Short mmCIF file of C-alpha atoms in Angstrom, two decimals:
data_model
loop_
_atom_site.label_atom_id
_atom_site.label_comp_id
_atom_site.label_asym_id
_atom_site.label_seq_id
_atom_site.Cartn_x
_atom_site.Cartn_y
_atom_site.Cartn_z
CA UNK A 21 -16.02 -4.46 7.72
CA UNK A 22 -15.25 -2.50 10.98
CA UNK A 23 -13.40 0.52 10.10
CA UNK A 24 -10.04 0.69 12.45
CA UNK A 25 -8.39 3.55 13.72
CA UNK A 26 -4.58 5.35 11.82
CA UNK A 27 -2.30 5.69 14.40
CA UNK A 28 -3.46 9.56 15.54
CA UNK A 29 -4.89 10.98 12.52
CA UNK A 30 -8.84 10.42 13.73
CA UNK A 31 -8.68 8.78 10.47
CA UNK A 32 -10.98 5.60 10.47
CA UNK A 33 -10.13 3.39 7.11
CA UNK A 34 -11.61 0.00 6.08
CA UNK A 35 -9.18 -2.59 6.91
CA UNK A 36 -8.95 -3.37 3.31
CA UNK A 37 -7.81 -0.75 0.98
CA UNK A 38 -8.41 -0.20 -2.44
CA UNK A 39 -5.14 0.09 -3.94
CA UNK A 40 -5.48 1.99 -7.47
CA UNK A 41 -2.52 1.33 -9.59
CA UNK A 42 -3.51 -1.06 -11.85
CA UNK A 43 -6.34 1.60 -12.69
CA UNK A 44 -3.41 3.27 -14.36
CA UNK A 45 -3.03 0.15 -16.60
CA UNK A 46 -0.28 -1.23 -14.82
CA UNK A 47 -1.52 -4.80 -15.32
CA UNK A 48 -3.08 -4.70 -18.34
CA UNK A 49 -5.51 -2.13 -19.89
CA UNK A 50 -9.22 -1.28 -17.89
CA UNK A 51 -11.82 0.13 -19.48
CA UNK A 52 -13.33 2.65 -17.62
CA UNK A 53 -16.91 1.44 -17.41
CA UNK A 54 -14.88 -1.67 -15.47
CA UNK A 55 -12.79 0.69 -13.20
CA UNK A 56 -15.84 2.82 -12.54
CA UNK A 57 -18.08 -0.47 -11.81
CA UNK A 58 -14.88 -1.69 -9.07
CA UNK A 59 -14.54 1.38 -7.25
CA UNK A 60 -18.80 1.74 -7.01
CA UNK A 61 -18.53 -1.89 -5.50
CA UNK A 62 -15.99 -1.29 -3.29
CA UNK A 63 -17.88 1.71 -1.86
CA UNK A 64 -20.83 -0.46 -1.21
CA UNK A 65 -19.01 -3.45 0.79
CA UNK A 66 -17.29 -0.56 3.18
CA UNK A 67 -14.00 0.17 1.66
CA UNK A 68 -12.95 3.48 2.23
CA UNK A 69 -9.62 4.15 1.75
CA UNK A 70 -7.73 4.71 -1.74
CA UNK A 71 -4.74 4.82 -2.62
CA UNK A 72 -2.80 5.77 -5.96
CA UNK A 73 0.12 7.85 -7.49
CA UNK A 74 1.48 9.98 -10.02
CA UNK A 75 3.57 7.20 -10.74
CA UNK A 76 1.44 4.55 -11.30
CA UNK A 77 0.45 4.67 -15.20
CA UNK A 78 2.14 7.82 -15.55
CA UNK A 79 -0.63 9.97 -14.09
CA UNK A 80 -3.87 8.21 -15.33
CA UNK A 81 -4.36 5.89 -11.98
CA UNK A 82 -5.04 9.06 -10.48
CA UNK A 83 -7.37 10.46 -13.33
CA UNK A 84 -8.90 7.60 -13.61
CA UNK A 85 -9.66 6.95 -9.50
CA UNK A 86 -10.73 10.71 -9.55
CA UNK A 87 -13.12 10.16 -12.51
CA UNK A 88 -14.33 6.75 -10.96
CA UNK A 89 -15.25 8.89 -7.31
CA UNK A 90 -17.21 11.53 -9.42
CA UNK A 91 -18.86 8.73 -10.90
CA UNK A 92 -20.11 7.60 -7.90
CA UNK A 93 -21.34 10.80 -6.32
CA UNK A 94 -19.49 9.83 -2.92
CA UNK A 95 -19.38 12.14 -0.20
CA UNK A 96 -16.22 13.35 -0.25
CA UNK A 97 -16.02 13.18 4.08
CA UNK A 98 -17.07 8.84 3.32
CA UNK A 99 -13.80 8.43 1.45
CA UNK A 100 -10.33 8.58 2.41
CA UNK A 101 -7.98 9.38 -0.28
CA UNK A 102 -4.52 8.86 -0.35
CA UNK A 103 -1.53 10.01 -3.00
CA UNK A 104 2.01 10.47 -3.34
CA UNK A 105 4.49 12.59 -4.20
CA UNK A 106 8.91 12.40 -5.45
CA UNK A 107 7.89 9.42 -7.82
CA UNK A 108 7.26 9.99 -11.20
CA UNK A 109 7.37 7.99 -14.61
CA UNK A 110 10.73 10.78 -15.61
CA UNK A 111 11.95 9.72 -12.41
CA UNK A 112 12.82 10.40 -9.07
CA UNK A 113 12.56 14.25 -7.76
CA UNK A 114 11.94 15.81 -4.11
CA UNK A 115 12.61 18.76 -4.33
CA UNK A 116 10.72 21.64 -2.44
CA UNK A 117 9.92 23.13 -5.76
CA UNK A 118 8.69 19.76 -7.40
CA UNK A 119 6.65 18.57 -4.75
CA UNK A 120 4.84 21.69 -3.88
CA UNK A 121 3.61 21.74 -7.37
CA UNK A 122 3.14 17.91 -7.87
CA UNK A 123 0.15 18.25 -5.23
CA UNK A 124 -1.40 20.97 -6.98
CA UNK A 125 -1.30 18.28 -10.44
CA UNK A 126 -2.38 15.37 -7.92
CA UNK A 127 -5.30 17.51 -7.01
CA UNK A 128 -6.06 18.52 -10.33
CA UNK A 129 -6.39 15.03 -12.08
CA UNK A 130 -8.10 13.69 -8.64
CA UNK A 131 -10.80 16.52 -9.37
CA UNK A 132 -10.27 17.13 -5.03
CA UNK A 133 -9.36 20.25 -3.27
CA UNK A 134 -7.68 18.03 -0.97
CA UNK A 135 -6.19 14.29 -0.10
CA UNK A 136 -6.07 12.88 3.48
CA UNK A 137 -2.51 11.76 2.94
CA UNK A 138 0.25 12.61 0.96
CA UNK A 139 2.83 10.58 0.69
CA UNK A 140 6.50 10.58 -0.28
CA UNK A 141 7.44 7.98 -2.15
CA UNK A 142 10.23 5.19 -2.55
CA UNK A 143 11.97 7.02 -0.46
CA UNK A 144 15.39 4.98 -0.17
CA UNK A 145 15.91 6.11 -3.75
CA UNK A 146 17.05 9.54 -2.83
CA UNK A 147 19.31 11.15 -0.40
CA UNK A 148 17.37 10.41 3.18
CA UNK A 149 18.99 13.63 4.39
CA UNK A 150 17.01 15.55 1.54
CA UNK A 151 13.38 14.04 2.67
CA UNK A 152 14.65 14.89 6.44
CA UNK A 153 15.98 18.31 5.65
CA UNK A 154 13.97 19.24 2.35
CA UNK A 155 11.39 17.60 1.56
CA UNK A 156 8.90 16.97 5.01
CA UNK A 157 9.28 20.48 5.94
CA UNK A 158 7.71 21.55 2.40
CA UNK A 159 5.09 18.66 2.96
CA UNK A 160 4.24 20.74 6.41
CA UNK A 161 3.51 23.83 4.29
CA UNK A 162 1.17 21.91 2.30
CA UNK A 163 -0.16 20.44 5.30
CA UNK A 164 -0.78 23.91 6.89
CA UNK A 165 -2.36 25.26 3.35
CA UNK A 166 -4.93 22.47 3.61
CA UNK A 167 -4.29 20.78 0.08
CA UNK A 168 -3.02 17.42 2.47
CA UNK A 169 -4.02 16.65 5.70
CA UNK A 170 -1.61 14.26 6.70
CA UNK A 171 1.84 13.55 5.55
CA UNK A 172 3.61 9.54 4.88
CA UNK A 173 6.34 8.29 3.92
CA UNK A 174 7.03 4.95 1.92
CA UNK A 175 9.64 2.53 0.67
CA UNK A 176 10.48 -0.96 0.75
CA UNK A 177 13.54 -1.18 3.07
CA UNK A 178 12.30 -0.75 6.67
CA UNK A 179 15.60 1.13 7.88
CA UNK A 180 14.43 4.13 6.30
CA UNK A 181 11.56 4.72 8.66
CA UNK A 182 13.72 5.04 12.17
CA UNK A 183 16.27 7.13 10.22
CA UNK A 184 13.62 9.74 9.17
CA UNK A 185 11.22 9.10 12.06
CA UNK A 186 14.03 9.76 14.54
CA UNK A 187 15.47 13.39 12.41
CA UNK A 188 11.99 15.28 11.82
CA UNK A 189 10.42 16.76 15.08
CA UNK A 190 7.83 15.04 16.54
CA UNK A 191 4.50 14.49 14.83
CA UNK A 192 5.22 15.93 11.32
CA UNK A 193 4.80 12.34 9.71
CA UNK A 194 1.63 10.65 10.72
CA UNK A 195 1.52 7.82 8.53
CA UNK A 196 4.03 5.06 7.01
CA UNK A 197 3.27 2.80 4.20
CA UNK A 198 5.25 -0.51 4.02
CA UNK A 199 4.82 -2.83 1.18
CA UNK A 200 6.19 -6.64 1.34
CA UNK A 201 6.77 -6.67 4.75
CA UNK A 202 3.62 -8.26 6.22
CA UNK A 203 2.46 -11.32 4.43
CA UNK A 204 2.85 -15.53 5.50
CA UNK A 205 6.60 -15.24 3.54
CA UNK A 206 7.82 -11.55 5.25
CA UNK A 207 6.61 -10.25 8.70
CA UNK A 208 9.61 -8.00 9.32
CA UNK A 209 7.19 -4.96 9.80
CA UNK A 210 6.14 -6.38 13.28
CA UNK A 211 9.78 -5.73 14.82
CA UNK A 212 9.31 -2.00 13.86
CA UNK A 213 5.15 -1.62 15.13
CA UNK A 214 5.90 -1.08 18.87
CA UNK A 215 8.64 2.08 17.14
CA UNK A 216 6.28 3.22 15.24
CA UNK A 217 3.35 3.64 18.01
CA UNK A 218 5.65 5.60 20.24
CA UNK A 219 6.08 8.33 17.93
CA UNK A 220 2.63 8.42 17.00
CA UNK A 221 2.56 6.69 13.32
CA UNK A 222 -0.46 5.05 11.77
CA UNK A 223 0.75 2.04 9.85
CA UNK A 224 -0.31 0.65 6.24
CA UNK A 225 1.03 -2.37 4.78
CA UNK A 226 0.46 -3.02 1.00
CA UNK A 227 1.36 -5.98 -1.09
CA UNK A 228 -0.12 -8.52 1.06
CA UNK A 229 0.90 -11.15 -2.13
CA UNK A 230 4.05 -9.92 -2.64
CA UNK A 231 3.78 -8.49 -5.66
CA UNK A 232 2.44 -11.83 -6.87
CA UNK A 233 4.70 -14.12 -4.71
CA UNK A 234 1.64 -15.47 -3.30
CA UNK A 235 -0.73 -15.82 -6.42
CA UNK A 236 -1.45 -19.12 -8.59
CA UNK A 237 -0.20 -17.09 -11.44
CA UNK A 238 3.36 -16.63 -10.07
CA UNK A 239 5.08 -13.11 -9.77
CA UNK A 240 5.54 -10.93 -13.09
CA UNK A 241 8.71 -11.71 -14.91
CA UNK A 242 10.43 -8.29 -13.67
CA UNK A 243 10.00 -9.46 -9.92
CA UNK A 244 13.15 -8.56 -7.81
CA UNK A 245 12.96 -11.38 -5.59
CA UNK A 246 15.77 -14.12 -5.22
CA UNK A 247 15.06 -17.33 -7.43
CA UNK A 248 14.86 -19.29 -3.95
CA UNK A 249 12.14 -16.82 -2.78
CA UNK A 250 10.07 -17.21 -6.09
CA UNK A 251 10.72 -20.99 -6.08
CA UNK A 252 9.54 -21.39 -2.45
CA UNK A 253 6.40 -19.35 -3.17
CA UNK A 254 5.64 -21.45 -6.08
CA UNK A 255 5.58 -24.32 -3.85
CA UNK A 256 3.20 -22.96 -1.40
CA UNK A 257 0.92 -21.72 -4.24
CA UNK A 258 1.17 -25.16 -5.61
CA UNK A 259 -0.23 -27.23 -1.84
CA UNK A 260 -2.92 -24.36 -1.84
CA UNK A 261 -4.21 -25.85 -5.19
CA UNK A 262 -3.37 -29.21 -4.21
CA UNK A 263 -5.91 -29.10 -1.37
CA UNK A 264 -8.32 -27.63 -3.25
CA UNK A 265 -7.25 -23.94 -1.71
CA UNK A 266 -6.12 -20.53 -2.99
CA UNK A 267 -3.06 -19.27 -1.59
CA UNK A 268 -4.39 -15.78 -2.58
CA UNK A 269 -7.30 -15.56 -0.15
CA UNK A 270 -5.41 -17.28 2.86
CA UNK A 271 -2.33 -14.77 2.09
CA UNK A 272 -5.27 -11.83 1.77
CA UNK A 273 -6.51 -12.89 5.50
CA UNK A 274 -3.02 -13.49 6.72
CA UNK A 275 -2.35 -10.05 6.43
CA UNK A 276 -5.37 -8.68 7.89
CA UNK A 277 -5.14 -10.60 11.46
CA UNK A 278 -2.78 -7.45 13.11
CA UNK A 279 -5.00 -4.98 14.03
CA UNK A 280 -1.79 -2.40 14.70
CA UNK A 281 -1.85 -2.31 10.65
CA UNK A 282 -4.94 -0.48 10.11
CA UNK A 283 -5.54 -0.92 6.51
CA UNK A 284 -3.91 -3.53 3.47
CA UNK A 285 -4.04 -1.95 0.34
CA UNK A 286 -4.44 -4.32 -2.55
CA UNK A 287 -4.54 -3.52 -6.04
CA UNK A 288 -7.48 -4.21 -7.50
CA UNK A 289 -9.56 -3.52 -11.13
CA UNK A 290 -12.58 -5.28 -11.13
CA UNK A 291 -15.66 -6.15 -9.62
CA UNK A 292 -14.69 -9.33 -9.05
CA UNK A 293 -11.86 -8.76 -7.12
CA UNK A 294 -12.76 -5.96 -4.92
CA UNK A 295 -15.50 -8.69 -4.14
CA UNK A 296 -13.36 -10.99 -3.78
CA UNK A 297 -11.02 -9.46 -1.18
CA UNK A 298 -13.99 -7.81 1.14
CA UNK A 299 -15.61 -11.91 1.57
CA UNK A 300 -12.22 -12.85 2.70
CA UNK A 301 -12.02 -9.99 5.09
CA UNK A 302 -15.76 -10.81 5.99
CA UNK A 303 -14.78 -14.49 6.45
CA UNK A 304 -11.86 -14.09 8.40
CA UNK A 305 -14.00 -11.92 11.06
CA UNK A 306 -16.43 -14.18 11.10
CA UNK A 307 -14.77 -17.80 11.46
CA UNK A 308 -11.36 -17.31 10.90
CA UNK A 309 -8.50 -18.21 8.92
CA UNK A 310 -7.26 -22.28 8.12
CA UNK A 311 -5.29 -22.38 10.66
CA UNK A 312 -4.30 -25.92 9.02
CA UNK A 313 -3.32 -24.89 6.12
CA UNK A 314 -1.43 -21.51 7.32
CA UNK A 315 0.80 -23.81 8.96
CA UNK A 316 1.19 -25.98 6.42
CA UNK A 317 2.40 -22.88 3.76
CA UNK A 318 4.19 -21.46 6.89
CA UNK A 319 6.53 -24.52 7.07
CA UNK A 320 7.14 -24.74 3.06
CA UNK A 321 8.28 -21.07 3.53
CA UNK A 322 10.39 -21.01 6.44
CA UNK A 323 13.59 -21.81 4.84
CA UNK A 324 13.10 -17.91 2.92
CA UNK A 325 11.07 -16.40 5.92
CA UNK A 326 11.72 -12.56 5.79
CA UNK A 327 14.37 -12.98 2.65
CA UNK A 328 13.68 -9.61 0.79
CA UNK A 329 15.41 -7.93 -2.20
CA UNK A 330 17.38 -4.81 -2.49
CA UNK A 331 15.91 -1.63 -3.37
CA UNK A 332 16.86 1.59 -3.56
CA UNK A 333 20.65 3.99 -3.85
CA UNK A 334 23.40 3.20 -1.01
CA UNK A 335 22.57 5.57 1.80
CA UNK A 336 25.88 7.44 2.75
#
């Protein structure tokens, strides 16, 4: 896979990410010999970009992804590693205090002395003001003390990004992540890509199923999405498998076709589908996607093209 370039970090990532939450269980227990076996895969096909949280499995992605690194003796200059920070399983907190020494217990359980990006997380579920005011200037300190070496933001809405992007001074967030906003249902993240590459901002969209919109196995029962949304996907999952297709891989390349979105992180937790995901990367560079039956799943979702789902407190 050719490595592509996040916004102006001089970061190069695979454009298929490994995304490590459901190595904190998320989905299902993993027994580490499996975890350990994806993540040594994935470093041999070319991914090179990780991603997890203190959220995620209350701590143990991250314990787990730092144990699965060791494991594999990488270079620590071949990997790009990214965390987060504001999230946890107690809840929400963003504070200068909190964050400052939620790095230090990133760093810890990742067994690094640094990550390449440190993210603040879900965003939209605090005071906006706070992360402009509070929080980013305390993610500079850590910047400038060498534990991160580039700062993000996430959340699902996509109005959060201008309203931060356009309060901090210039250049003190390099990096976005958007999930569910760049797949064959959702591709509101376009609007915002020619904003975010005038101020600079590498761009990361995860989710590329929708949180399991766009599997065979439907969308976990928790799913936020409007029963219209869910029904509609079900439909285009259900012509994938008509045909003899998987709505999974075509949604996996779908996603990968803008090269302004540098790297789709995808959770994945074994073998199989890190293997899985790199051959559809590999075949969509090499003869394409269906363009057939992209329009065809196109069509069935028009009628809930870009519908998303609230998320998040009412911003004042």
């Amino acid at each position: 896979m050719e490595l592509r370039e996040l916004g102006g970090t001089g970061l190069r990532v695979s454009p298929v990410g490994f995304g490590a939450s459901p190595l904190g269980h998320v989905f299902g227990d993993v027994p580490r010999d499996v975890a350990r076996a994806a993540v040594r895969r994935a470093l041999d096909l070319g991914v090179n970009f990780f991603d997890t949280s203190p959220y995620y499995g209350g701590t143990v992605s991250e314990s787990v992804l730092g144990d699965c690194l060791r494991a594999a003796a990488v270079p620590r200059d071949r990997v790009v590693v990214a965390t987060k920070c504001g999230r946890y399983k107690e809840g929400f907190d963003f504070s200068a205090a909190r964050v400052t020494r939620s790095v230090d217990e990133s760093l810890a359980r990742l067994g690094l002395d640094y990550v390449d990006i440190l993210h603040c997380h879900d965003i939209e579920f605090t005071s906006l003001d706070q992360i402009v005011n509070e929080t980013i200037p305390t993610l500079q300190k850590i910047k400038e003390s060498g534990k991160a070496r580039f700062i993000g933001i996430t959340g699902l809405p996509l109005s959060i990004y201008t309203y931060v992007l356009d309060r901090v001074p210039p250049g003190s967030i390099d990096v976005i992540l958007s999930y569910c906003h760049y797949g064959i249902n959702d591709t509101a993240l376009v609007d915002l890509l020619p904003y975010l590459k005038s101020k600079g901002v590498g761009v990361i969209s995860a989710s590329p199923l929708a949180m399991g919109l766009l599997t065979d196995n439907g969308p976990p029962e928790w799913h936020p999405a409007p029963k219209e949304l869910k029904l509609a996907c079900r439909a285009a999952a259900d012509h994938c498998r008509e045909k003899g297709k998987n709505i999974t891989k075509l949604a996996m390349q779908y996603s990968l076709m803008n090269n302004e979105i540098s790297t789709v992180l995808v959770g994945m937790n074994s073998l199989e589908q890190v293997e899985e995901n790199v051959a559809a990367a590999i075949e969509l560079s090499t003869s394409g996607i269906d363009e057939e039956l992209l329009h065809e799943v196109e069509a069935i979702l028009e009628p809930v093209k870009n519908m998303t789902w609230p998320s998040g407190i009412q911003q004042a």
